[in-house]
Coordinates of C-alpha atoms and ligand atoms in Angstrom, one line a residue:
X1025 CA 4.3 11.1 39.8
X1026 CA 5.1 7.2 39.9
X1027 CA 1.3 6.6 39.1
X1028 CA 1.3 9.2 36.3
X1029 CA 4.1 6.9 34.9
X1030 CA 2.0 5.1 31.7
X1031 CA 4.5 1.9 32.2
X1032 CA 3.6 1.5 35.9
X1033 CA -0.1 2.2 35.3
X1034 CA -0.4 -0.4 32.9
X1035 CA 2.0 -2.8 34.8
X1036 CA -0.6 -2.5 37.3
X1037 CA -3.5 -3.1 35.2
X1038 CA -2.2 -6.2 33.7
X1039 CA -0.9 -7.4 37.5
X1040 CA -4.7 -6.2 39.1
X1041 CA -6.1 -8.4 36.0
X1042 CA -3.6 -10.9 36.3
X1043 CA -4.3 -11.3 40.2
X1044 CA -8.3 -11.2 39.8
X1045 CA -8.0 -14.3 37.0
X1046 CA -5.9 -16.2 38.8
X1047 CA -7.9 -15.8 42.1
X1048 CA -11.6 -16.4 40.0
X1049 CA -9.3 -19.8 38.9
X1050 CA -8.4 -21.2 42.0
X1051 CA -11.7 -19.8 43.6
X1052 CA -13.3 -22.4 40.5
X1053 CA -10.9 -25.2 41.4
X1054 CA -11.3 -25.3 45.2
X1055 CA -15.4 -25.4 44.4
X1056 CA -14.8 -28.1 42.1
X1057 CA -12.6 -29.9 44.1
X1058 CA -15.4 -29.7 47.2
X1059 CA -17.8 -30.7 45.2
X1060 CA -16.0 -33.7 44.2
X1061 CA -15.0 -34.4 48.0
X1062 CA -18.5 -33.8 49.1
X1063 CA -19.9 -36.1 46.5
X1064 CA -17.8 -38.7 47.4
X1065 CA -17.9 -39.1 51.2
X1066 CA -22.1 -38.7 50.4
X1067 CA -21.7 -41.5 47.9
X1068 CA -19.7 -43.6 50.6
X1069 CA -22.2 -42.8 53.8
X1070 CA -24.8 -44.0 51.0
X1071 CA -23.1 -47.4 50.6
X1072 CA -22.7 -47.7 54.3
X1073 CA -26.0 -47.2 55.1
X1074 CA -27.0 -49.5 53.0
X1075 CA -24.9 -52.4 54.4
X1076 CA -26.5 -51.6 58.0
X1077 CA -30.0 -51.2 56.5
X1078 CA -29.0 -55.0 55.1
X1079 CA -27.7 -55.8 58.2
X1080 CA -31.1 -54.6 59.9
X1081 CA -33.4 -56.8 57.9
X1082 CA -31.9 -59.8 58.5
X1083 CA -31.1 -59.7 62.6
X1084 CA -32.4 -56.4 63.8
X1085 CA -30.4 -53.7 65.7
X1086 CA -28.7 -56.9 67.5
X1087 CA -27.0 -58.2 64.3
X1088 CA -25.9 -54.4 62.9
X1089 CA -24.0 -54.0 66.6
X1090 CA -22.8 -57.5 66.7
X1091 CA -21.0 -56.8 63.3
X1092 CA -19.8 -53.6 64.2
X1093 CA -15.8 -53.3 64.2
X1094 CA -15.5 -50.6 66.9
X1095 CA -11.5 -50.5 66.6
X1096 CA -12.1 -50.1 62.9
X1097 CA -14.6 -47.7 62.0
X1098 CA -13.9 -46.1 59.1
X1099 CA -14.6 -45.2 55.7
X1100 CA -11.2 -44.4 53.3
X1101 CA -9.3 -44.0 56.5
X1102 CA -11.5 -41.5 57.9
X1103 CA -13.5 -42.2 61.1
X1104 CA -17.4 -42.9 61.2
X1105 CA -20.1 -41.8 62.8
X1106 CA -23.3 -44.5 63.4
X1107 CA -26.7 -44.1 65.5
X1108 CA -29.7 -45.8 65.9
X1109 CA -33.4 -45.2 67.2
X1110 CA -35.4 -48.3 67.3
X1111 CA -37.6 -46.3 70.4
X1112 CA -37.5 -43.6 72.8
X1113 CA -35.2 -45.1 75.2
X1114 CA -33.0 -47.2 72.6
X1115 CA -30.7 -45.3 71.1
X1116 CA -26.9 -47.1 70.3
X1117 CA -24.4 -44.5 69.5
X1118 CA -21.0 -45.2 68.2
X1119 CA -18.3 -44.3 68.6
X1120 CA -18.3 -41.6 71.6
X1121 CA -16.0 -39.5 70.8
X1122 CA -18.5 -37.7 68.7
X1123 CA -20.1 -36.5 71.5
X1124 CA -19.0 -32.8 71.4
X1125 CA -22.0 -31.9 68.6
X1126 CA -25.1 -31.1 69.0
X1127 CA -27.6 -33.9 68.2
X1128 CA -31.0 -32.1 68.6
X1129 CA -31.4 -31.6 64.8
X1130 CA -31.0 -35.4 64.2
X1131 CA -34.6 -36.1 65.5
X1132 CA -36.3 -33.8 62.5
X1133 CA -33.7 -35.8 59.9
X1134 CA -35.2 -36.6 57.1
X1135 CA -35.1 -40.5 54.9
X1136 CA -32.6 -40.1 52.9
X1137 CA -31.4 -36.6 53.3
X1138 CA -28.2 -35.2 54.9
X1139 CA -28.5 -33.6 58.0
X1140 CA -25.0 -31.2 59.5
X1141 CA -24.2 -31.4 62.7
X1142 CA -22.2 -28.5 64.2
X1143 CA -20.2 -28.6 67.6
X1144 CA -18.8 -25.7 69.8
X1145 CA -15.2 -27.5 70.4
X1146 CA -14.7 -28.3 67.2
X1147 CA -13.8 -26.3 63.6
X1148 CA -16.0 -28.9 61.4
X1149 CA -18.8 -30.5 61.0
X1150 CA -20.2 -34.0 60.8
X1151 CA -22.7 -35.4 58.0
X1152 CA -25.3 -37.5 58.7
X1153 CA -27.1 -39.7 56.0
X1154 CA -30.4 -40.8 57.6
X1155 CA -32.5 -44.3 56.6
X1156 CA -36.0 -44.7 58.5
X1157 CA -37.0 -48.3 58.0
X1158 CA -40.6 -49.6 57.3
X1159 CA -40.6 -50.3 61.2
X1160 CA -39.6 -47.0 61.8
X1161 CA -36.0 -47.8 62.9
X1162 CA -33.8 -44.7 62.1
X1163 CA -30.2 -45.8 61.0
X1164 CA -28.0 -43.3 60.6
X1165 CA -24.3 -42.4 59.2
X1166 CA -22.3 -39.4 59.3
X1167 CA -18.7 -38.5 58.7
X1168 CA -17.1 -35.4 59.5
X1169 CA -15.8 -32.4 57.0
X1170 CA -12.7 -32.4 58.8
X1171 CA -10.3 -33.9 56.2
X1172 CA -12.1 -31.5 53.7
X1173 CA -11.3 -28.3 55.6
X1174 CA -7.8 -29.4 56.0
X1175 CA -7.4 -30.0 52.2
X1176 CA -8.7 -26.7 51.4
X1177 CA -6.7 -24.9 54.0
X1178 CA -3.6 -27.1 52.7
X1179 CA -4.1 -25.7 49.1
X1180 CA -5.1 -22.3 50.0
X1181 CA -1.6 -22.2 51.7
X1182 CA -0.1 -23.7 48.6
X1183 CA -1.7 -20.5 46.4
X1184 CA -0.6 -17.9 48.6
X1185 CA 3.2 -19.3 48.7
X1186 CA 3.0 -19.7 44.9
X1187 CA 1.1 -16.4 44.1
X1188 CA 2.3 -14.0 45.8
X1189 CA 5.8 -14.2 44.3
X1190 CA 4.1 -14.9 41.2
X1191 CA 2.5 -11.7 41.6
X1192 CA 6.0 -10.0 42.2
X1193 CA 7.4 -11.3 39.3
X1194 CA 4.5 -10.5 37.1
X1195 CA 5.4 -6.8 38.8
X1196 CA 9.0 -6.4 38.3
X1197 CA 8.8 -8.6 34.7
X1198 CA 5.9 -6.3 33.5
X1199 CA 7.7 -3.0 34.3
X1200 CA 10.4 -3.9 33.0
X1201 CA 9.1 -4.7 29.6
X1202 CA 6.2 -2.0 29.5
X1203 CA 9.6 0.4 29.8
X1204 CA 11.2 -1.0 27.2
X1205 CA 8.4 -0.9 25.0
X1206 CA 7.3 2.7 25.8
X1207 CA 10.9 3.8 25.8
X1208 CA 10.6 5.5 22.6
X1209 CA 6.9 7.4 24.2
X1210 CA 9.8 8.6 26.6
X1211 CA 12.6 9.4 24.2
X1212 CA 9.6 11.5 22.3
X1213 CA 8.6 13.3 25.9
X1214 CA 12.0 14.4 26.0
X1215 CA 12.6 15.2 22.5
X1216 CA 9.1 17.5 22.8
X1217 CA 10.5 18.8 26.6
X1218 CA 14.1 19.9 24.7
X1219 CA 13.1 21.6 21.8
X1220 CA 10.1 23.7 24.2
X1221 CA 12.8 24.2 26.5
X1222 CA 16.1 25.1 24.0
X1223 CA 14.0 25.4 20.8
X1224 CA 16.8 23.2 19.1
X1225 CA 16.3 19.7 18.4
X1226 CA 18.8 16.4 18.4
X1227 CA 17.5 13.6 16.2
X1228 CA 15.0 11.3 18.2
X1229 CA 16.4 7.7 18.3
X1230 CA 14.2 5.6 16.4
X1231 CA 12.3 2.5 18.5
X1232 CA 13.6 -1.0 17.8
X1233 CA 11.5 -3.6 15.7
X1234 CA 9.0 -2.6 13.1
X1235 CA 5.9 -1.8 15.4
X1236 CA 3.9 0.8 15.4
X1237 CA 6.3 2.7 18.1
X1238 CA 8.6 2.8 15.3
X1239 CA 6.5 4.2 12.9
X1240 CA 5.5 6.7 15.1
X1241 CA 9.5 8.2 15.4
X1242 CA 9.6 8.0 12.2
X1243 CA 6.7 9.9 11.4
X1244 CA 7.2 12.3 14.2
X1245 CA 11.4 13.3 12.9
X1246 CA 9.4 13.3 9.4
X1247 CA 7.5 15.9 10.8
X1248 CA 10.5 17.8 13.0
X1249 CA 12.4 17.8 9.6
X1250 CA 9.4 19.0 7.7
X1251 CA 9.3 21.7 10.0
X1252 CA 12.5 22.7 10.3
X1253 CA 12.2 23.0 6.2
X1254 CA 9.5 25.3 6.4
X1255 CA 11.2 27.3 9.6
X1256 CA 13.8 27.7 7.4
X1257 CA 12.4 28.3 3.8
X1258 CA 10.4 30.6 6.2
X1259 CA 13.6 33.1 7.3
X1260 CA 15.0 32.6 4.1
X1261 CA 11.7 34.0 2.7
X1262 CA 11.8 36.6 5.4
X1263 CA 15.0 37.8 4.4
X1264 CA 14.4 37.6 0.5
X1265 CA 10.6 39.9 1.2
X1266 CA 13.1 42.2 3.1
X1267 CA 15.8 42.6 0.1
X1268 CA 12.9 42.5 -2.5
X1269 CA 10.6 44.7 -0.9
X1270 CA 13.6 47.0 0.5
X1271 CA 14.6 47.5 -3.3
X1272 CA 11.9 48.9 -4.3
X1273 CA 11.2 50.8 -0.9
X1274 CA 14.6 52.7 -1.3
X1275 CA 14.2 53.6 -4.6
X1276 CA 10.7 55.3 -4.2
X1277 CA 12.4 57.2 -1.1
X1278 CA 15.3 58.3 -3.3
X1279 CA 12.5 59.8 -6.0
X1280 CA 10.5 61.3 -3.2
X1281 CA 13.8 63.3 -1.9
X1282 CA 14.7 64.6 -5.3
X1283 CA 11.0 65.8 -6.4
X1284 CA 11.4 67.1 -2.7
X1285 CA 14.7 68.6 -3.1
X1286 CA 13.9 70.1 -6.7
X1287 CA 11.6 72.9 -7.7
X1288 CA 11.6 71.5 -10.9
X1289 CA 7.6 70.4 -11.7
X1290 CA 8.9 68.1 -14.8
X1291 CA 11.4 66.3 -12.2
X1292 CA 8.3 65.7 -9.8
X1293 CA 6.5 64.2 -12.5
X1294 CA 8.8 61.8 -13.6
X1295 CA 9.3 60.9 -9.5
X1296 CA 5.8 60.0 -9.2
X1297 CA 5.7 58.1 -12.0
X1298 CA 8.9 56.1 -10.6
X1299 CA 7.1 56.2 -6.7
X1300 CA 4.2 54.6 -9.2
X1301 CA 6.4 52.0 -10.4
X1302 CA 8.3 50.7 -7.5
X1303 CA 4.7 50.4 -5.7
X1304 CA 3.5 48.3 -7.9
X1305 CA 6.0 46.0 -7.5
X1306 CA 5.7 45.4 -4.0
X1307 CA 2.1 45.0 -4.3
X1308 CA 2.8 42.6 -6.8
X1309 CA 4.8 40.4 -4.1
X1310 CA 2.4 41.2 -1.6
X1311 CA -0.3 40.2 -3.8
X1312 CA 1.2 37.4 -4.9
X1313 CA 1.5 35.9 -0.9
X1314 CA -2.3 37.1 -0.4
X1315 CA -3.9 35.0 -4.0
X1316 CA -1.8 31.8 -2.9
X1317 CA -3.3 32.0 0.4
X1318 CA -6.6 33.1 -0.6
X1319 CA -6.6 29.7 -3.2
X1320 CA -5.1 27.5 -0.7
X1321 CA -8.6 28.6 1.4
X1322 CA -10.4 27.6 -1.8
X1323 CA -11.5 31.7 -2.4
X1324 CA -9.5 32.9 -4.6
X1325 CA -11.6 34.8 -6.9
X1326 CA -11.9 34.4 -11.0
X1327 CA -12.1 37.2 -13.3
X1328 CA -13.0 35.1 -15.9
X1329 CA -13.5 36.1 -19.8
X1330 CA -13.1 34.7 -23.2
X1331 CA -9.8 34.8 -24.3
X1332 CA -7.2 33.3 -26.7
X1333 CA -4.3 31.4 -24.4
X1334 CA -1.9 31.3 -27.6
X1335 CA -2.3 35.1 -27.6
X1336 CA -0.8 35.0 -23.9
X1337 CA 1.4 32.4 -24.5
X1338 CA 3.1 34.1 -27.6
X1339 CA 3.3 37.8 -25.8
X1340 CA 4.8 36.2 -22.4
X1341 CA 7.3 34.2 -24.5
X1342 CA 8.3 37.4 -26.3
X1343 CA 8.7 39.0 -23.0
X1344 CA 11.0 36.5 -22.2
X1345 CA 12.7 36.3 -24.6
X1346 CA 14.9 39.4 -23.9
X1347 CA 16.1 38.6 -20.8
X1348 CA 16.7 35.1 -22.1
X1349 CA 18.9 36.6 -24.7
X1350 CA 21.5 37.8 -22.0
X1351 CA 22.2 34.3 -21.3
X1352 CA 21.4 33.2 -25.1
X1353 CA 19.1 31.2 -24.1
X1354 CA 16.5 30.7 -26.9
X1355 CA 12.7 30.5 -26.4
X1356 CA 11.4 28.2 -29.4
X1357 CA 6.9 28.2 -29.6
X1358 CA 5.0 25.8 -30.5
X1359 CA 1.5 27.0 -30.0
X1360 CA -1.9 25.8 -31.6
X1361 CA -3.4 29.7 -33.0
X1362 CA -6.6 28.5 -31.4
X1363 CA -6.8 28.3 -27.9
X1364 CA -9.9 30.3 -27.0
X1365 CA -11.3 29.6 -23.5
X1366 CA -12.9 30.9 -21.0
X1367 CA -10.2 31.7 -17.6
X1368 CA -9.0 34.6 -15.6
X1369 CA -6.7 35.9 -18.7
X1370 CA -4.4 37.9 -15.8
X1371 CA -3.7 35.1 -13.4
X1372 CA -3.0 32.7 -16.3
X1373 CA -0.3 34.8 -17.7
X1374 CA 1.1 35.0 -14.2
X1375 CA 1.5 31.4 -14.5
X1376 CA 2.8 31.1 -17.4
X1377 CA 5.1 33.7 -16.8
X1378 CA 6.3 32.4 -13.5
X1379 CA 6.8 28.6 -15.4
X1380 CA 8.9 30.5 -18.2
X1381 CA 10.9 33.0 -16.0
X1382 CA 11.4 29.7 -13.6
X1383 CA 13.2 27.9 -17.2
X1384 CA 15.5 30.8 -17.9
X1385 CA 16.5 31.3 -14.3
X1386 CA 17.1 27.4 -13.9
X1387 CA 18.9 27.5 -17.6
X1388 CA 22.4 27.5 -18.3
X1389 CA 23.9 30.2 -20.5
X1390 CA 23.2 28.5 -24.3
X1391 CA 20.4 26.6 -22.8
X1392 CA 16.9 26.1 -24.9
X1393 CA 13.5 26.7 -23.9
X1394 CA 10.4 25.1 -25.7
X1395 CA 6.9 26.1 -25.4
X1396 CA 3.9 23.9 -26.3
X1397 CA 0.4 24.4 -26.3
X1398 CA -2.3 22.3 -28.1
X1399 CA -5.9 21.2 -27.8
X1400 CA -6.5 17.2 -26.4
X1401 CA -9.9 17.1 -26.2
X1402 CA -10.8 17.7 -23.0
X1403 CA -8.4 20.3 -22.1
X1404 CA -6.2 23.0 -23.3
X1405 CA -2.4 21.5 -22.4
X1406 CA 0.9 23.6 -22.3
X1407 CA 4.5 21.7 -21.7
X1408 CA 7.6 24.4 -20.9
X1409 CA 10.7 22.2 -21.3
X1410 CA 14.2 23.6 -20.4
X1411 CA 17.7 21.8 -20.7
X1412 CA 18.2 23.3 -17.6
X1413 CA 19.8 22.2 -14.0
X1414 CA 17.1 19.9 -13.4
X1415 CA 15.3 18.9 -9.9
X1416 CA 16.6 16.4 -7.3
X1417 CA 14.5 13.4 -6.8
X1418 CA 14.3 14.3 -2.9
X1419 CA 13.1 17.6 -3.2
X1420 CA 10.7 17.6 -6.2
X1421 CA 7.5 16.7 -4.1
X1422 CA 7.8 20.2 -2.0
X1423 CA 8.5 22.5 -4.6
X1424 CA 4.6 23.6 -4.6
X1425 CA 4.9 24.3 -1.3
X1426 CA 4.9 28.0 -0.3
X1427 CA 8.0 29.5 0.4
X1428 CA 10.1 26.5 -0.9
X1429 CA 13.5 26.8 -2.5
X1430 CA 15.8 23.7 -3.5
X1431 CA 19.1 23.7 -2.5
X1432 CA 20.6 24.2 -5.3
X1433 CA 19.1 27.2 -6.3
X1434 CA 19.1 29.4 -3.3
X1435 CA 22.2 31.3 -5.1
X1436 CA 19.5 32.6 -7.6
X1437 CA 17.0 35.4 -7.0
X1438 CA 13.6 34.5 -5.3
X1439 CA 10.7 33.8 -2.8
X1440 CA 10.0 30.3 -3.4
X1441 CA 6.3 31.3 -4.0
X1442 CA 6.2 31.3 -8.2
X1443 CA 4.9 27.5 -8.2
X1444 CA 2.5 27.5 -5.6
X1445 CA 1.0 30.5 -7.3
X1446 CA 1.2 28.6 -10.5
X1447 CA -0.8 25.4 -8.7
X1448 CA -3.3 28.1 -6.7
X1449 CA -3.9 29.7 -10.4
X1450 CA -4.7 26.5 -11.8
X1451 CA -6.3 24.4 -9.5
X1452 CA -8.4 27.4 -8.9
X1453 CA -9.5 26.9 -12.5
X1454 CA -9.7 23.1 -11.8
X1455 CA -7.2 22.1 -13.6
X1456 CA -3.9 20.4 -13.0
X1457 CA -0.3 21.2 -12.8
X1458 CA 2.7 18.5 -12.7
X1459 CA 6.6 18.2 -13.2
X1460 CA 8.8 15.9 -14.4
X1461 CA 12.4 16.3 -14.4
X1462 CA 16.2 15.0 -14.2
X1463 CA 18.7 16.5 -12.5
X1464 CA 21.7 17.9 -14.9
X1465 CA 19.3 17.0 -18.0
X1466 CA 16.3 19.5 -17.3
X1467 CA 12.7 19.8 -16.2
X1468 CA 9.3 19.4 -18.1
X1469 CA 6.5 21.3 -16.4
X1470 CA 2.6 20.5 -17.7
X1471 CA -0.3 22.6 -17.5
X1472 CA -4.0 20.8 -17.8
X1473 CA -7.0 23.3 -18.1
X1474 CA -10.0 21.6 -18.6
X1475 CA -12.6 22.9 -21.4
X1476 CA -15.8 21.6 -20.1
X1477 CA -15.1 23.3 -16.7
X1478 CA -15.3 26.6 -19.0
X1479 CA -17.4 26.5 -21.4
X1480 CA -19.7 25.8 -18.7
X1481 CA -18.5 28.5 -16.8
X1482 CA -19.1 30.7 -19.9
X1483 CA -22.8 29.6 -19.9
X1484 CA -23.4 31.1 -16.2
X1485 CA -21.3 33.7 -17.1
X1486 CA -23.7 34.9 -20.0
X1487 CA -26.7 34.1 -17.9
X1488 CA -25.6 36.8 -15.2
X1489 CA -24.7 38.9 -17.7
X1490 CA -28.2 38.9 -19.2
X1491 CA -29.8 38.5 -15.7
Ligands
ADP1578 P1 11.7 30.5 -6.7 O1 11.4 31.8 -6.4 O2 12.8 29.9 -5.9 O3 12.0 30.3 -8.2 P2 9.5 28.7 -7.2 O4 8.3 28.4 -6.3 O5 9.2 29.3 -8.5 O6 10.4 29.6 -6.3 O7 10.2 27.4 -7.4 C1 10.5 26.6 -6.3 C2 11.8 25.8 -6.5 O8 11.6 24.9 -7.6 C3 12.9 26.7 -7.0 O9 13.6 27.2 -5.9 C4 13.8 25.8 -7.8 O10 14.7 25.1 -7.0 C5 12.8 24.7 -8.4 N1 12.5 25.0 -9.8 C6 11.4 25.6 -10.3 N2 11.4 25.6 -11.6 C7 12.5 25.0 -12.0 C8 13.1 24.6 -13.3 N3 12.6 25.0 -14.4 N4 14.3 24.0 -13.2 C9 14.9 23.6 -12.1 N5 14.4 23.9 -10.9 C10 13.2 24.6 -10.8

């Protein structure tokens, strides 16, 4: 459970990577500093030796000895170490308190090499530079790594006392701020824990700062409130397919029991012309939920022919146009005669319908409506413009989604699936749909439908045909 915790794992990462450099650092500092001592006390046995090999040319062994300080042998403060071999039985050793190593490998030393000499009392070791002379003499110097050893046990001490609390620190500092920083991770871990657990959600407090962290609250009550939308445009939608559908359902019960009820066979025709009716219009809601979801899988399928859209235009206005009248609203046209193209004639006229029964519901009483459709030359374009209630700012980007109703007009009759079978319909026929509106003013909706897109869709159509 502690491990599991992301702030202690990486607290320990950085403290594990943290302990390695500094230890790789030191480890390079002592070597250096060896180095540098070793260097020097070879340098100084050098200069030594060659004093005594000076010493040697001009008087012998005799002279060296004779100008030997034996209560002052040493070199920076550090005791000395001198033999030498003129024959078998000659040997002058000074001083003798060295006496505890063993001397055996100083009789294969080399001219001019070091030679370590290692004793069983003692912890360190001695160094001994070696001159033969052209009359075979061997004069040799050592000093002992004594003073070295205790320097580098000195500063190994010296890192432990000041690392090891270093290392706590870097522990209790490093926690410390890895938990503030994840803190929002952990406000998001409960946030996900509390809605699992109560499915309601509070508001996730947002991280401090502008980092990513922040972002990522942001993004993620984004998403919380986006889904909360859609949870809720989703039992709203419920409850609107239950009135619509039980409308409808009722109605084609009530016929059913009166043909059943009657002997009459004219009364059980005109109830199965009504059962007739009132099935049609649920399929037509339960169509309409299956061709938006079909087109937002890209397969919603074209019955396409060659048609004139003004035709359509004109006959859905007119349709319109009665119900429009009961809240004298008018419906003015402005329609180009010539607006042949190739398209699913049905599902167009759904659209169009669903823009223009959208206007009137979304109109005030008095309100006007204006249709346009023209030619550009690319496309066919048709603008429905109501002095209606308008669209607010915030909510104009999801009213394509599925099952979306504004605020403001959840009073008024519907699914909140007319527009996003409006985009499915035309985006099926690759061409585009967009809004523009002011709230209290009214709302212009504009319909794109490319022509090259058809008339090359009329050329394979032809070609099947004749195929
Ligand atoms: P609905 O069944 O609610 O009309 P739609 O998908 O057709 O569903 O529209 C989605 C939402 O867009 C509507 O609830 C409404 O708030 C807003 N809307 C659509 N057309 C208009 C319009 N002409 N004027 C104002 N608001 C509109």
């Amino acid at each position: 459970m502690f491990l599991n915790k992301v702030n202690y794992r990486i607290t320990g990462l950085f403290t594990l990577l943290f302990t390695l450099l500094s230890a790789l650092t030191f480890s390079f500092l002592f070597i250096l500093l060896q180095t540098f001592l070793r260097n020097e006390d070879h340098a100084n046995l050098n200069f030594k030796l060659l004093g005594l090999e000076a010493q040697y040319h001009i008087g012998g062994v005799n002279m060296v000895v004779s100008k030997l300080d034996i209560t002052d042998m040493m070199i920076n403060g550090r005791p000395y170490f001198i033999r030498i071999v003129k024959g078998p039985n000659d040997v002058f050793l000074c001083p003798s308190g060295w006496q505890s190593f063993d001397f055996t490998p100083l009789q294969q030393a080399v001219h001019g090499e070091i030679t370590t000499l290692t004793s069983r009392e003692l912890n360190y070791e001695l160094e001994v530079l070696t001159t033969i002379t052209p009359d075979n003499c061997i004069i040799q110097t050592g000093i002992s790594t004594q003073y070295r050893k205790n320097l580098t046990s000195i500063l190994f001490k010296v890192f432990l006392i000041v690392f090891i609390p270093l290392i706590i620190l870097s522990l209790i500092l490093g926690t410390y701020f890895s938990s503030r920083a994840l803190k929002p991770i952990e406000n998001l871990t409960k946030a996900f824990k509390e809605i699992i657990h109560t499915g309601k959600r509070k508001k996730t407090p947002e991280a401090a700062g502008n980092g990513d962290l922040k972002e990522l609250t942001r993004l993620f009550n984004i998403m919380l409130d986006k889904n909360e939308t859609l949870i809720v445009g989703m039992k709203e939608t419920l409850d609107n397919v239950s009135h619509d559908l039980r409308t409808p359902l009722t109605r084609l019960r009530g016929a059913a029991e009166v043909a059943l009820s009657s002997g009459n066979p004219e009364i059980w025709s005109e109830a199965l012309s009504d059962c007739i009716e009132e099935s049609d219009s649920i399929l037509k809601i339960l169509n309409a939920i299956m061709d938006i979801t079909a087109a937002e899988n890209g397969v919603m399928t074209l019955n396409q022919t060659q048609f004139n859209l003004s035709k359509i235009i004109d006959s859905t206005a007119d349709f319109y146009s009665f119900l429009a009248e009961e809240k004298m609203i008018r419906i003015k046209t402005y329609v180009d005669e010539d607006l042949i193209i190739n398209a699913d004639e049905g599902k167009l006229r759904q659209a169009v319908a669903n823009l223009i029964d959208n206007a009137v519901k979304y109109s005030d009483n008095g309100g006007v409506i204006e249709i346009l459709a023209d030619k550009t030359r690319d496309s066919v374009e048709i603008k429905i413009r109501d002095n209606g209630k308008g669209i607010s700012p915030l909510e104009i980007n999801n009213i394509w989604d599925r099952l979306y109703r504004c605020s403001e007009s959840r009073s008024e009759q519907g699914l909140g699936l007319g527009l996003s079978m409006v985009k499915a319909v035309i985006q099926a026929h690759k061409g585009e749909v967009s809004v523009t509106s002011t709230e209290g003013l009214g709302s212009v909706f504009t319909i794109n439908i490319p022509l090259a897109t058809n008339s090359d869709e009329t050329v394979s159509a032809e070609k099947t045909e004749k195929d």
